[in-house]
Short mmCIF file of C-alpha atoms and ligand atoms in Angstrom, two decimals:
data_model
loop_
_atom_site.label_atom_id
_atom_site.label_comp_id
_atom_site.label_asym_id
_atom_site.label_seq_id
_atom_site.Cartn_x
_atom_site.Cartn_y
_atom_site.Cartn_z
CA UNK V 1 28.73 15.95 -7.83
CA UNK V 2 26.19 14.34 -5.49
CA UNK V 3 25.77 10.75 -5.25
CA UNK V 4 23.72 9.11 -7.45
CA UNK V 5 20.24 8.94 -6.99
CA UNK V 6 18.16 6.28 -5.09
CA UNK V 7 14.80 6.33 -4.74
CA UNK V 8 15.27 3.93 -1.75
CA UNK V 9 17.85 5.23 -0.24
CA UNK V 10 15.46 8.56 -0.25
CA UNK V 11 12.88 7.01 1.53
CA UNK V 12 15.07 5.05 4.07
CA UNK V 13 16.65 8.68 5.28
CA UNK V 14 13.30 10.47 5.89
CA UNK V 15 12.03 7.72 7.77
CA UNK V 16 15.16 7.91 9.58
CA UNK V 17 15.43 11.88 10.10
CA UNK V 18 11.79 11.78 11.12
CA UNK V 19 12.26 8.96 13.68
CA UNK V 20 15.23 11.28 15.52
CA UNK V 21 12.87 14.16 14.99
CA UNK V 22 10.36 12.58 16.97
CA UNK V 23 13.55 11.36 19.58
CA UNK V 24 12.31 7.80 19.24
CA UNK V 25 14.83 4.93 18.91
CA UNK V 26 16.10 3.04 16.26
CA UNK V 27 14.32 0.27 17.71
CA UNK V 28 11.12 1.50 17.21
CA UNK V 29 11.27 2.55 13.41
CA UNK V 30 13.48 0.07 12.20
CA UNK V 31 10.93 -2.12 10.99
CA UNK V 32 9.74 0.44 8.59
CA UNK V 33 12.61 0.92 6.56
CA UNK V 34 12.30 -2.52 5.16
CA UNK V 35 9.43 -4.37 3.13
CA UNK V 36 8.24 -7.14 4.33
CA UNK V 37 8.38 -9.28 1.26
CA UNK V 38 9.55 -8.31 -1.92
CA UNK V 39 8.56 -10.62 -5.20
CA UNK V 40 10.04 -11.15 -8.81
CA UNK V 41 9.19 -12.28 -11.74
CA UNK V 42 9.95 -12.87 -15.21
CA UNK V 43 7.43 -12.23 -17.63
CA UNK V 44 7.51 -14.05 -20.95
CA UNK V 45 4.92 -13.38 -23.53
CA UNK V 46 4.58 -13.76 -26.94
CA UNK V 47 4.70 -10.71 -28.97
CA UNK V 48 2.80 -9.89 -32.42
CA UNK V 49 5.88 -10.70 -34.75
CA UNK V 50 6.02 -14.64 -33.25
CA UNK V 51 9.22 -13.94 -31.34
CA UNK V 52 9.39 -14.65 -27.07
CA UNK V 53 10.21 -11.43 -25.13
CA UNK V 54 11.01 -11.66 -20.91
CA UNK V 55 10.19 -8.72 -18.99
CA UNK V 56 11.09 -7.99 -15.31
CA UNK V 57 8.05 -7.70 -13.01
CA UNK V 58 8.53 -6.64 -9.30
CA UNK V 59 5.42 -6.44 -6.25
CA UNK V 60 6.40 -5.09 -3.16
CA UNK V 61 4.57 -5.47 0.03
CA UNK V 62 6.41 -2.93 2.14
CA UNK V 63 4.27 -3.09 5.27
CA UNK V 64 0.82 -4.91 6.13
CA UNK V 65 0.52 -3.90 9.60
CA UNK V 66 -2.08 -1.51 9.17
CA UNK V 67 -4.16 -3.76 6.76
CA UNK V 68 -4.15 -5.54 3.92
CA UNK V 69 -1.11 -4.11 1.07
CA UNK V 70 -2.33 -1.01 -1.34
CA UNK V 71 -0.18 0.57 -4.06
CA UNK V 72 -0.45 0.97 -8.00
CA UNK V 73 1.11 -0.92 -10.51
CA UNK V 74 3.96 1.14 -12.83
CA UNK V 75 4.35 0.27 -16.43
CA UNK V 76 7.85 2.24 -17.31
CA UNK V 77 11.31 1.63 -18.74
CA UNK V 78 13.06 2.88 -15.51
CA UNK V 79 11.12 0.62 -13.24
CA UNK V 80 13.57 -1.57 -10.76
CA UNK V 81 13.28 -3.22 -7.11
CA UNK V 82 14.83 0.20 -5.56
CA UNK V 83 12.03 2.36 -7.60
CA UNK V 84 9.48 -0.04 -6.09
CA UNK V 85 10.60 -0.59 -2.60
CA UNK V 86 10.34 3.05 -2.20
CA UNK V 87 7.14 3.44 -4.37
CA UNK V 88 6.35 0.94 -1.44
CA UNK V 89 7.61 2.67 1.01
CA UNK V 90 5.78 5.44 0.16
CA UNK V 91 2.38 4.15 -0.09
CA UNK V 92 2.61 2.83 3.53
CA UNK V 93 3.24 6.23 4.71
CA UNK V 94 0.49 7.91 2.34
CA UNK V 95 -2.18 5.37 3.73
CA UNK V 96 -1.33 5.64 7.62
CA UNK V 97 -1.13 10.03 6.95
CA UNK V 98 -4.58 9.66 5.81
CA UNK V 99 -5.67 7.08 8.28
CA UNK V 100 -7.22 4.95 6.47
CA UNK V 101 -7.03 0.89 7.10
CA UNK V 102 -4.30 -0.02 4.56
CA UNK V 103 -0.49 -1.16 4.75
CA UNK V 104 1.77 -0.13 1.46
CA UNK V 105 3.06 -1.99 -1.52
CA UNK V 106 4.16 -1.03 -4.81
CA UNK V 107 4.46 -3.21 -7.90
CA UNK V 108 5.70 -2.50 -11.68
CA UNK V 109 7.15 -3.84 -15.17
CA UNK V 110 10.39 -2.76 -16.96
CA UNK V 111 8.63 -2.24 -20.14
CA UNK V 112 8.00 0.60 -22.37
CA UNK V 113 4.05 0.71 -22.94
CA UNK V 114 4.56 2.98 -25.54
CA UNK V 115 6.10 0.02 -28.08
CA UNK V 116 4.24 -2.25 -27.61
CA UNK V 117 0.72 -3.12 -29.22
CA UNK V 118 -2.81 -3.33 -27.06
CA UNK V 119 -2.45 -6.79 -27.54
CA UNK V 120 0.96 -7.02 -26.19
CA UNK V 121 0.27 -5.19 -23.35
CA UNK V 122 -2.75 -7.56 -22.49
CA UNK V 123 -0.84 -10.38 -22.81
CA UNK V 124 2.07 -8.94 -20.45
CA UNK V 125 -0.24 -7.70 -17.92
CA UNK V 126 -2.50 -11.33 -17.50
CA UNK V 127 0.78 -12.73 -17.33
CA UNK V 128 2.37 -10.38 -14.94
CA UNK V 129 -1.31 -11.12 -13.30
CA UNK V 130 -0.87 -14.78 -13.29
CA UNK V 131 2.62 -15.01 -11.60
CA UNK V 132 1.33 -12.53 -8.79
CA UNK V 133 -1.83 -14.47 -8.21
CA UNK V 134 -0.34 -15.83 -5.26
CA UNK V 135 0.58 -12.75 -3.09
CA UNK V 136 -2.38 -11.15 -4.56
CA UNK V 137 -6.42 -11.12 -3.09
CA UNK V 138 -8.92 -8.59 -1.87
CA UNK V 139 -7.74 -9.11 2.01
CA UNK V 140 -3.92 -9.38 1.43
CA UNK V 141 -2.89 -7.25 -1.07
CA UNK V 142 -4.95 -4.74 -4.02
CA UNK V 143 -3.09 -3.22 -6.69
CA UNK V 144 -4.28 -0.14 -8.67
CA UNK V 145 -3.12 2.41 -11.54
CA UNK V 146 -0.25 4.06 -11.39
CA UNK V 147 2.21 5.66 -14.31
CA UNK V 148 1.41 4.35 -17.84
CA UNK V 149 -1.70 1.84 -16.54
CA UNK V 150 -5.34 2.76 -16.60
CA UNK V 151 -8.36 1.00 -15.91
CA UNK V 152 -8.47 -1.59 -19.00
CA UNK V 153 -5.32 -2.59 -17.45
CA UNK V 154 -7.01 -2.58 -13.82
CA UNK V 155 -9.84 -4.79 -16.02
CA UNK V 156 -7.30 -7.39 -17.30
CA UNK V 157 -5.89 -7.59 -13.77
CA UNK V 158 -9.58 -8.30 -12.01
CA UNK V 159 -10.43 -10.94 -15.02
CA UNK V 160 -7.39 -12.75 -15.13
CA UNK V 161 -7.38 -13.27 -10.99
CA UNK V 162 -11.15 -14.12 -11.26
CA UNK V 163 -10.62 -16.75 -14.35
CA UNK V 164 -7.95 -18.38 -11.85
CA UNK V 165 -9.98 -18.56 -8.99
CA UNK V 166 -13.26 -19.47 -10.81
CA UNK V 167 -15.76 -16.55 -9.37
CA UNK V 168 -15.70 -12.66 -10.30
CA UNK V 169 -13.79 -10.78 -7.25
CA UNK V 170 -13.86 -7.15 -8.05
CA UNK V 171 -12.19 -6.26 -4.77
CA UNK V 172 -9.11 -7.31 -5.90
CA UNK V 173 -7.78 -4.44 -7.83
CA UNK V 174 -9.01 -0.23 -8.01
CA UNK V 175 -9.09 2.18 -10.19
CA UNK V 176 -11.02 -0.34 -12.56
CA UNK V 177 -13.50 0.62 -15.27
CA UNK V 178 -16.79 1.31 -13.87
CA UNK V 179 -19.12 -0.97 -15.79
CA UNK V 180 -17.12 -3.58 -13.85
CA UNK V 181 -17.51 -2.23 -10.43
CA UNK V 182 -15.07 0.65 -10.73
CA UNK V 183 -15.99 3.90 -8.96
CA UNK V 184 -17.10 6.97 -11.04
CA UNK V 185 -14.58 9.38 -8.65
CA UNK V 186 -11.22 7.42 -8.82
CA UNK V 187 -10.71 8.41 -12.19
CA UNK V 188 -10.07 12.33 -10.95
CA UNK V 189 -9.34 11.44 -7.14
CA UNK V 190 -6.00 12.16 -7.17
CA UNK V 191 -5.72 15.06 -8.89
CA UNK V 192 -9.11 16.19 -6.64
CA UNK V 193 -6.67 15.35 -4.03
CA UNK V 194 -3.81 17.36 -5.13
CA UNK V 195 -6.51 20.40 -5.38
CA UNK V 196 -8.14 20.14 -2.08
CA UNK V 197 -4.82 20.14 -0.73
CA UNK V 198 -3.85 23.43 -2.42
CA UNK V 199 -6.76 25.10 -1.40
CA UNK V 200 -6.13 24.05 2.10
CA UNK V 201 -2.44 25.82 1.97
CA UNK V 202 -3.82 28.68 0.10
CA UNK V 203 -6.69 29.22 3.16
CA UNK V 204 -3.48 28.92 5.29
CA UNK V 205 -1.23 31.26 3.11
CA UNK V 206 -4.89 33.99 2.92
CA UNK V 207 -4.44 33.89 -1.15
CA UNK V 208 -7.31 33.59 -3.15
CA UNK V 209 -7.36 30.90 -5.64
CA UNK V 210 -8.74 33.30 -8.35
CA UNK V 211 -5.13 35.32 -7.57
CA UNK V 212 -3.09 32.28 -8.15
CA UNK V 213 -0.89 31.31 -10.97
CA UNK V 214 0.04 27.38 -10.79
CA UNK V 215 2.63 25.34 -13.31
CA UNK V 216 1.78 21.97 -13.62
CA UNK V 217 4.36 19.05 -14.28
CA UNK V 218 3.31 16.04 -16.02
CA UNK V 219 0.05 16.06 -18.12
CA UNK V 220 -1.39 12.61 -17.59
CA UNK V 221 -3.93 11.37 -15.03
CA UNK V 222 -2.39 13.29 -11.96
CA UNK V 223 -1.16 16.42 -13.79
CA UNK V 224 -4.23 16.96 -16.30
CA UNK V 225 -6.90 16.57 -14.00
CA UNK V 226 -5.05 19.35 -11.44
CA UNK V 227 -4.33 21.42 -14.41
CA UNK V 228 -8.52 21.31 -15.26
CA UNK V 229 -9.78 21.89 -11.60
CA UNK V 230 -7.58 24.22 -11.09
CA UNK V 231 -8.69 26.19 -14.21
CA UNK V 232 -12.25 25.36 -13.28
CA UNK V 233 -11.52 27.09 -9.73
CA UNK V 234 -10.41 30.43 -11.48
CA UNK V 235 -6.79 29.81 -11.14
CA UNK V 236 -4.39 30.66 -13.47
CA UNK V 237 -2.44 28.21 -14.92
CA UNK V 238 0.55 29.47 -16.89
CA UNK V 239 2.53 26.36 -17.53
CA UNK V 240 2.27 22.69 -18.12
CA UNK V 241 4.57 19.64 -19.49
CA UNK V 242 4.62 15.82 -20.69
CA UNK V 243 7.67 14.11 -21.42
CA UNK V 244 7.64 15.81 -24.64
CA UNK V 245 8.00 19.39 -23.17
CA UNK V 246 6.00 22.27 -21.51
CA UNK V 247 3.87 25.30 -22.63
CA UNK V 248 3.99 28.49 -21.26
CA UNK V 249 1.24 31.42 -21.39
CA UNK V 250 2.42 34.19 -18.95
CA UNK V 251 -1.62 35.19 -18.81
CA UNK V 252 -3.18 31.85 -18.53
CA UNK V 253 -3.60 28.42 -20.47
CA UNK V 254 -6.80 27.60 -21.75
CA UNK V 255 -6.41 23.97 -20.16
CA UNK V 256 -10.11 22.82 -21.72
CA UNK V 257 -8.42 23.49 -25.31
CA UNK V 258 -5.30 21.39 -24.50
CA UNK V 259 -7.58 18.38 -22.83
CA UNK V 260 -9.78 18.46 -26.31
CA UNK V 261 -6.44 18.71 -28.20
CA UNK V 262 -4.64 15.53 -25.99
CA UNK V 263 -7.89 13.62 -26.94
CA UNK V 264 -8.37 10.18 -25.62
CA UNK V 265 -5.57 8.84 -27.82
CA UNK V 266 -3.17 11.45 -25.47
CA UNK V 267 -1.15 13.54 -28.12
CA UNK V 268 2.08 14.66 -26.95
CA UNK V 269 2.06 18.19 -26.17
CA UNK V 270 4.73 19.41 -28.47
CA UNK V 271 2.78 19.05 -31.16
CA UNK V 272 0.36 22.07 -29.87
CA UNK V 273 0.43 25.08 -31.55
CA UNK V 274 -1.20 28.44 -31.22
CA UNK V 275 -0.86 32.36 -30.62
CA UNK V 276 1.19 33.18 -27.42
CA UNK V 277 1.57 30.16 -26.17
CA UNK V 278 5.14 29.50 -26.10
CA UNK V 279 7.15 25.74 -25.70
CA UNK V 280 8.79 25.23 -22.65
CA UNK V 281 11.31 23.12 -22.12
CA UNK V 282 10.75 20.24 -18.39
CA UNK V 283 13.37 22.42 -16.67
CA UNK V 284 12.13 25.43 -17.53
CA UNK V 285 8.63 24.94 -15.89
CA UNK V 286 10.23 24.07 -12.52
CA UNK V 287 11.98 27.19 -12.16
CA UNK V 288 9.07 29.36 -13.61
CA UNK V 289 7.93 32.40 -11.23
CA UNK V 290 4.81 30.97 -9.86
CA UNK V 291 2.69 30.71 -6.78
CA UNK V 292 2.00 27.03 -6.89
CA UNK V 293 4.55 24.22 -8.55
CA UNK V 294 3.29 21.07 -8.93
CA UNK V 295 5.29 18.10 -10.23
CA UNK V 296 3.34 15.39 -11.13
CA UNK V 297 5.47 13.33 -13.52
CA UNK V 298 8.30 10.59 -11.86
CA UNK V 299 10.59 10.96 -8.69
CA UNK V 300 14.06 12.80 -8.87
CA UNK V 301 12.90 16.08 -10.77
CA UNK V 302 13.54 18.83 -8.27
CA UNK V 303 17.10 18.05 -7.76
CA UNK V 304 19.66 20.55 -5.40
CA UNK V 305 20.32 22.25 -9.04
CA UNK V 306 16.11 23.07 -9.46
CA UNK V 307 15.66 23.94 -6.01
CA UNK V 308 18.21 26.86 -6.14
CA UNK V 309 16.32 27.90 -9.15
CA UNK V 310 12.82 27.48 -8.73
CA UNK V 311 11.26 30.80 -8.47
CA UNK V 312 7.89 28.96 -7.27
CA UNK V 313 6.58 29.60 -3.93
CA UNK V 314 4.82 26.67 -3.01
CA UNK V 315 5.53 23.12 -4.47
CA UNK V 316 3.09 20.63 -3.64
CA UNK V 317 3.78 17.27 -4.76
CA UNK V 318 1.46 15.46 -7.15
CA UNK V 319 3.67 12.84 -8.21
CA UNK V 320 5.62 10.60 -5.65
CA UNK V 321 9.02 11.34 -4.52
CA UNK V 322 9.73 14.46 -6.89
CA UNK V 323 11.96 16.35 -4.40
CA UNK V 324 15.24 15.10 -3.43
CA UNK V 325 16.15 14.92 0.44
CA UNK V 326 19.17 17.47 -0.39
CA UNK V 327 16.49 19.84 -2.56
CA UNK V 328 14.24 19.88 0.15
CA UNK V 329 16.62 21.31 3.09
CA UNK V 330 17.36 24.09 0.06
CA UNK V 331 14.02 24.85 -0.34
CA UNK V 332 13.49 24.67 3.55
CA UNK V 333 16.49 27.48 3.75
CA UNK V 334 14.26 29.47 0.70
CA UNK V 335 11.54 29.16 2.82
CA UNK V 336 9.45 27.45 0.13
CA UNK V 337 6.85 25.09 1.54
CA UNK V 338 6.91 21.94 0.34
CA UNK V 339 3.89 19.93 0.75
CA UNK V 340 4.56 16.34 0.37
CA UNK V 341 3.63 13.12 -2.14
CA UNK V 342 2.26 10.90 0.84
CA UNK V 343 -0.12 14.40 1.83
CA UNK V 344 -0.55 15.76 -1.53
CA UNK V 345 -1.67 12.90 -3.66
CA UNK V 346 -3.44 10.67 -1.07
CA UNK V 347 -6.63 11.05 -2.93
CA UNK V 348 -6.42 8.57 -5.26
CA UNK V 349 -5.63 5.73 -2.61
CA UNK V 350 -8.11 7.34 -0.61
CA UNK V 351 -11.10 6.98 -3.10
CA UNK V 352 -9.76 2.94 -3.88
CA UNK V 353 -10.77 2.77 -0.71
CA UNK V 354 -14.02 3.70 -1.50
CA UNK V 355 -14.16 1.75 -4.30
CA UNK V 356 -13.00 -1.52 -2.28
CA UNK V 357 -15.38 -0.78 0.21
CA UNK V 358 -18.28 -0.57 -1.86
CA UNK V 359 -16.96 -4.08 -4.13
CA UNK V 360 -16.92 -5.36 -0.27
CA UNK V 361 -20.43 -4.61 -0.14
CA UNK V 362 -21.62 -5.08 -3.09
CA UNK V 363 -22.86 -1.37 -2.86
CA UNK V 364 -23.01 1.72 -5.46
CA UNK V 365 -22.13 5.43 -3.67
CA UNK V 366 -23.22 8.38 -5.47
CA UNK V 367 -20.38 10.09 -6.96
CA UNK V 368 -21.01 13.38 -4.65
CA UNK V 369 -20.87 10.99 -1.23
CA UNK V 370 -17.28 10.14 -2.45
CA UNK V 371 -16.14 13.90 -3.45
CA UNK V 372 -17.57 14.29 -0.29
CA UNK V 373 -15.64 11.76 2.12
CA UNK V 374 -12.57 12.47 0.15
CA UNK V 375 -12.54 16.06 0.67
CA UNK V 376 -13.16 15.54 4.53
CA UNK V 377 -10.45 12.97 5.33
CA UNK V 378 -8.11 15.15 2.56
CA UNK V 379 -9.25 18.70 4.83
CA UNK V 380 -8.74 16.41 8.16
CA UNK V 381 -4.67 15.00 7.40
CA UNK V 382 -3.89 18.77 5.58
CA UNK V 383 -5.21 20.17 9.37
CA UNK V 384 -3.01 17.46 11.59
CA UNK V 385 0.24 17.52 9.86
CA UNK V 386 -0.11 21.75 9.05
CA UNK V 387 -0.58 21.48 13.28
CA UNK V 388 2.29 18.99 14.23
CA UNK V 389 4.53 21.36 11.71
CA UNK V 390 4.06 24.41 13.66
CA UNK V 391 3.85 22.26 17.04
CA UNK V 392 7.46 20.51 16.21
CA UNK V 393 8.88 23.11 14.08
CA UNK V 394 9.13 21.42 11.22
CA UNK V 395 8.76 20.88 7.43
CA UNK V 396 5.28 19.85 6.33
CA UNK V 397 7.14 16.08 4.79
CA UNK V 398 8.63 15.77 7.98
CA UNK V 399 5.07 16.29 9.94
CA UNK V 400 3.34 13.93 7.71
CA UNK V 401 6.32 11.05 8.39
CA UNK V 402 5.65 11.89 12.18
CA UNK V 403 1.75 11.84 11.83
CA UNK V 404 1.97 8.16 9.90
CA UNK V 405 4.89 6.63 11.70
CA UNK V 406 3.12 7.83 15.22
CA UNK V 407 0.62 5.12 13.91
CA UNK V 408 2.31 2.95 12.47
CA UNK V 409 4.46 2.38 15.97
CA UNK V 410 1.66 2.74 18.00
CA UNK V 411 0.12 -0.38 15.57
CA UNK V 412 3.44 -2.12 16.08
CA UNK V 413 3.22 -1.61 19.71
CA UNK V 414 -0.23 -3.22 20.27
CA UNK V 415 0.35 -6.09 18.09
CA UNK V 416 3.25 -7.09 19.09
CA UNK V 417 6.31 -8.70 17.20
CA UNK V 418 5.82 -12.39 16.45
CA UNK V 419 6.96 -14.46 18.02
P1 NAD I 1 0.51 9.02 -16.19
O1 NAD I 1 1.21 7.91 -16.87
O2 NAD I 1 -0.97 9.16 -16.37
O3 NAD I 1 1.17 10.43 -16.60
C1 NAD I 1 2.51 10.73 -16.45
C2 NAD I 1 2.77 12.07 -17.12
O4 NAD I 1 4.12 12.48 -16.89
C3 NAD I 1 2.61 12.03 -18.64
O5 NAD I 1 2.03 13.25 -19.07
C4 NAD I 1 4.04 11.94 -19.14
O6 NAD I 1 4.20 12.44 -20.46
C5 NAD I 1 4.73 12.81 -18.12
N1 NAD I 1 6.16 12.59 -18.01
C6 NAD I 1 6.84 11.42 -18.00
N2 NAD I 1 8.16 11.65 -17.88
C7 NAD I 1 8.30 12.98 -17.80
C8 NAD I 1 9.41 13.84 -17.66
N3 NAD I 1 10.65 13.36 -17.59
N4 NAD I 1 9.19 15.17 -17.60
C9 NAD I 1 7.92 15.66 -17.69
N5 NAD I 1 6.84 14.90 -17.81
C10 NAD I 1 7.04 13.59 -17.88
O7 NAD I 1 0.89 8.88 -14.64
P2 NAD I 1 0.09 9.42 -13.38
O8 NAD I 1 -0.81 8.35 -12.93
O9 NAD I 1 -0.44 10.78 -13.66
O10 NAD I 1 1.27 9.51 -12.30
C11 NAD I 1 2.13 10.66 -12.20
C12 NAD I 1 2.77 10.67 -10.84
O11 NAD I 1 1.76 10.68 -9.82
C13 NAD I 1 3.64 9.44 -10.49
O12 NAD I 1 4.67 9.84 -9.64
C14 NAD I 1 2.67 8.54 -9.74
O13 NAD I 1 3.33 7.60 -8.91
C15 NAD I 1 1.93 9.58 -8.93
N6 NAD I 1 0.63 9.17 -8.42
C16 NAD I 1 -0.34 8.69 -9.25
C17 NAD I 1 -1.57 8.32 -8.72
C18 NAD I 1 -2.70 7.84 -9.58
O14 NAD I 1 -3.81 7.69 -9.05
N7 NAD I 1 -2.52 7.67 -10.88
C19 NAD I 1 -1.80 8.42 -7.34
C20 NAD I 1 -0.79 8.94 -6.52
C21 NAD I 1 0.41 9.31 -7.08
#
C-alpha cells in the first residue's frame, strides 16, 4: 500500500521534480514550496435550533510575489490546512502559467453546506468574512468560488467587508453576482477554459471535435458547463458523475436534458432515469474507453489503481490536483497525456481577473471582449507549455511548473529577498 495521501506533500514534490528538471538549485525554488502566511480561525455562529456550533476556517496566502493573493474559497467536510496549502500552492502556479499579475492563496471551511440552512450558511460565511477582514482587500488578497460556494456566497463576502470598512468595494472578491458588479463570463469561465484547452490538444492530436467522445467527472460548475460546451461543439459525451454516481450512454448524453433535469435547485444525478442511459458508478467513469477524461470533482481521484485502468486517452484536468504524482508517471509510461489543473482550469482565475479589472475601473466589458481575451491568453499558455514539453522532453504538468516557476524565479530574482 502507498502512503497516504497528501495534497501538500503532492504539490511540494512537483515543484521539486520540476526545479531538478529545469537543473536549478534548491536555492532558487525553495521559497515556493512554502506559503507565506497561513491563517486560522474558528468560526462560531449560531445555528437555527438556538445551539452555538465552531467551525474551522483556514486562508492561505501561498505566494504574493507576483501580485496581490487570488484563490477560491472551499466549503467541504474534508477541508484542512494541507488541502489548502496546496489548493494554495496551486493557484500560484495556475496564475504565473497564465501570466497574469496575481500571487496564489487558497482559503476554506470544514463544514458540510449540504446540512446546513441558507441562513446558516450566511451567518458562517459573514463570520468566516469578518475574522479574515484583516488579511483580506482588493490589493492584498481576493477570494472567489470554489467547491460548494457560488456567487450569493461571493455577495455575502463583498457586503460583509464593505459594512466593515464603511464604503462598497466590489474588488474585493470574484465570481460575484452580476447585479453587484460580477462579470456575465465568470460564471462559465472555467469550464470555457477547460474547453479551449481541449480543443487546443485536439488541433495538436488532428481529431476533430465532432469525432470525440469525452466523460466528464463532477457535474457542478466546472464539470456541467464542460459537459454543455462540449455537447454544443458536436462532441460526444458518453459519461458524466456527481457524488451521487455517473451515467453512461455509449452513443451520447443528451447533456441539455440532464442540465433542465439538475435544475437550479441541483438534483443529484442518481435520481435520473430514462431509456439507455445506464448508472455508472465514480470509478467506473474514470476507466471508461474514451478520447477525452476529464475529472472535475476534488483532488486524489486518479490514483496508481485508476491510472492502470483508465482506458481514456487524454485526461485533462478540470478540477485541481485530481492525478496523483505516482498515477501520473503510470500514465506517462501509457503514454496518456495528461494536461494539467494549473493549464486546464485557468479560466476561471483568468476571467476574475477581468472582473477585478473592470471593479478597478469602474468599467462594464461586453461579455464577447471577455470570451475573447480568455480564449487568447488560454490559446497563448496551451502554445508555451505544449512547446517547452517537446523542447525539454517532458510531461505537459511538468512544462507548465517550468513555464510558472521560470517566472516566478525570475520575479524573485529582480526583487530581491528582504532584507
Ligand atoms: P462544485 O461544488 O460546483 O461541483 C463539484 C461537483 O463534484 C459536484 O457535482 C459534486 O457532486 C461532485 N463531486 C463531489 N465529490 C465527488 C466524488 N467523490 N466523485 C464524483 N463527483 C463528486 O465545484 P466546482 O467549482 O465545479 O469545482 C470542481 C473542481 O474544480 C475543484 O477541484 C475545484 O477546485 C476546481 N476548480 C474550480 C474552479 C471554479 O471556478 N469553480 C476553478 C478552477 C478549478
Amino acid at each position: 500500500m502507498g502512503e497516504t495521501y497528501n495534497a501538500y506533500k503532492e504539490f511540494k514534490k512537483i515543484v521539486q521534480s520540476s526545479g531538478e528538471k529545469m537543473g536549478i538549485s534548491e536555492d532558487e525554488y525553495k521559497v515556493f514550496l512554502y506559503p507565506e502566511r497561513e491563517f486560522m480561525v474558528s468560526i462560531p455562529i449560531k445555528m437555527d435550533n438556538g445551539k452555538t456550533e465552531v467551525f474551522k476556517g483556514y486562508r492561505v496566502q501561498h505566494s504574493g510575489i507576483r501580485g496581490p493573493y487570488k484563490g477560491g474559497i472551499r466549503f467541504h467536510p474534508d477541508v484542512d490546512i494541507d488541502e489548502v496549502r496546496a489548493l494554495a500552492g496551486w493557484m500560484t502556479m495556475k496564475c504565473a502559467v497564465v501570466d497574469i499579475p496575481y500571487g496564489g492563496a487558497k482559503g476554506g471551511i470544514q463544514c458540510d453546506p449540504a446540512k446546513l440552512s441558507k441562513q446558516e450558511l450566511e451567518r458562517l460565511t459573514r463570520k468566516y468574512t469578518m475574522m479574515i477582514e484583516p488579511i483580506i482587500g482588493e490589493d492584498i488578497d481576493i477570494p472567489a468560488p470554489d467547491v460548494n460556494t457560488n456567487a450569493q456566497i461571493m455577495g455575502w463576502i463583498y457586503d460583509t467587508y464593505s459594512t466593515i470598512k464603511g464604503k462598497s468595494i466590489p474588488g474585493v472578491v470574484t465570481g460575484k453576482p452580476l447585479v453587484i458588479g460580477g462579470c456575465a463570463s465568470r460564471v462559465a469561465a472555467t469550464g470555457r477554459g477547460v474547453v479551449i484547452t481541449i480543443e487546443n490538444l485536439l488541433k495538436e492530436m488532428k481529431k476533430d471535435i465532432t469525432e470525440t467522445t469525452a466523460a466528464i467527472q463532477g457535474f457542478g460548475n466546472v464539470g456541467s458547463i464542460t459537459a454543455q460546451l462540449l455537447y454544443e461543439k458536436g462532441c460526444k459525451v458518453i459519461a458524466v458523475s456527481d457524488v451521487s454516481g455517473g451515467l453512461y450512454n455509449p452513443d451520447g448524453l443528451d447533456i441539455r436534458e440532464l442540465l433542465d433535469y439538475i435544475g437550479p435547485e441541483r438534483k443529484l444525478l442518481s435520481g435520473f432515469d430514462k431509456e439507455g442511459v445506464s448508472h455508472i458508478s465514480n470509478e467506473d467513469i474514470l476507466t471508461l474507453n474514451v478520447d477525452v477524461l476529464v475529472p472535475a470533482a476534488l483532488e486524489n481521484q486518479i490514483n496508481a489503481d485508476i491510472a492502470e485502468k483508465t482506458g481514456a486517452k487524454y485526461i485533462v484536468e478540470g478540477a485541481n490536483g485530481p492525478t496523483t504524482n505516482e498515477a501520473d508517471k503510470i500514465l506517462k509510461e501509457r503514454g496518456i497525456i495528461v494536461v494539467p489543473d494549473i493549464l486546464a482550469n485557468a479560466g476561471g482565475v483568468v476571467v476574475s481577473y477581468f472582473e477585478w479589472v473592470q471593479n478597478r475601473e469602474c468599467d462594464r466589458w461586453e461579455d464577447d471582449v471577455c470570451n475573447n481575451k480568455l480564449k487568447a491568453i488560454v490559446d497563448a499558455a496551451f502554445n508555451e507549455v505544449w512547446l517547452t514539453a517537446e523542447e525539454k522532453d517532458v510531461t505537459l504538468r511538468e512544462a507548465a511548473y517550468m513555464v510558472a516557476m521560470k517566472r516566478l524565479i525570475e520575479t524573485q530574482k529582480i526583487r530581491g529577498l528582504f532584507p
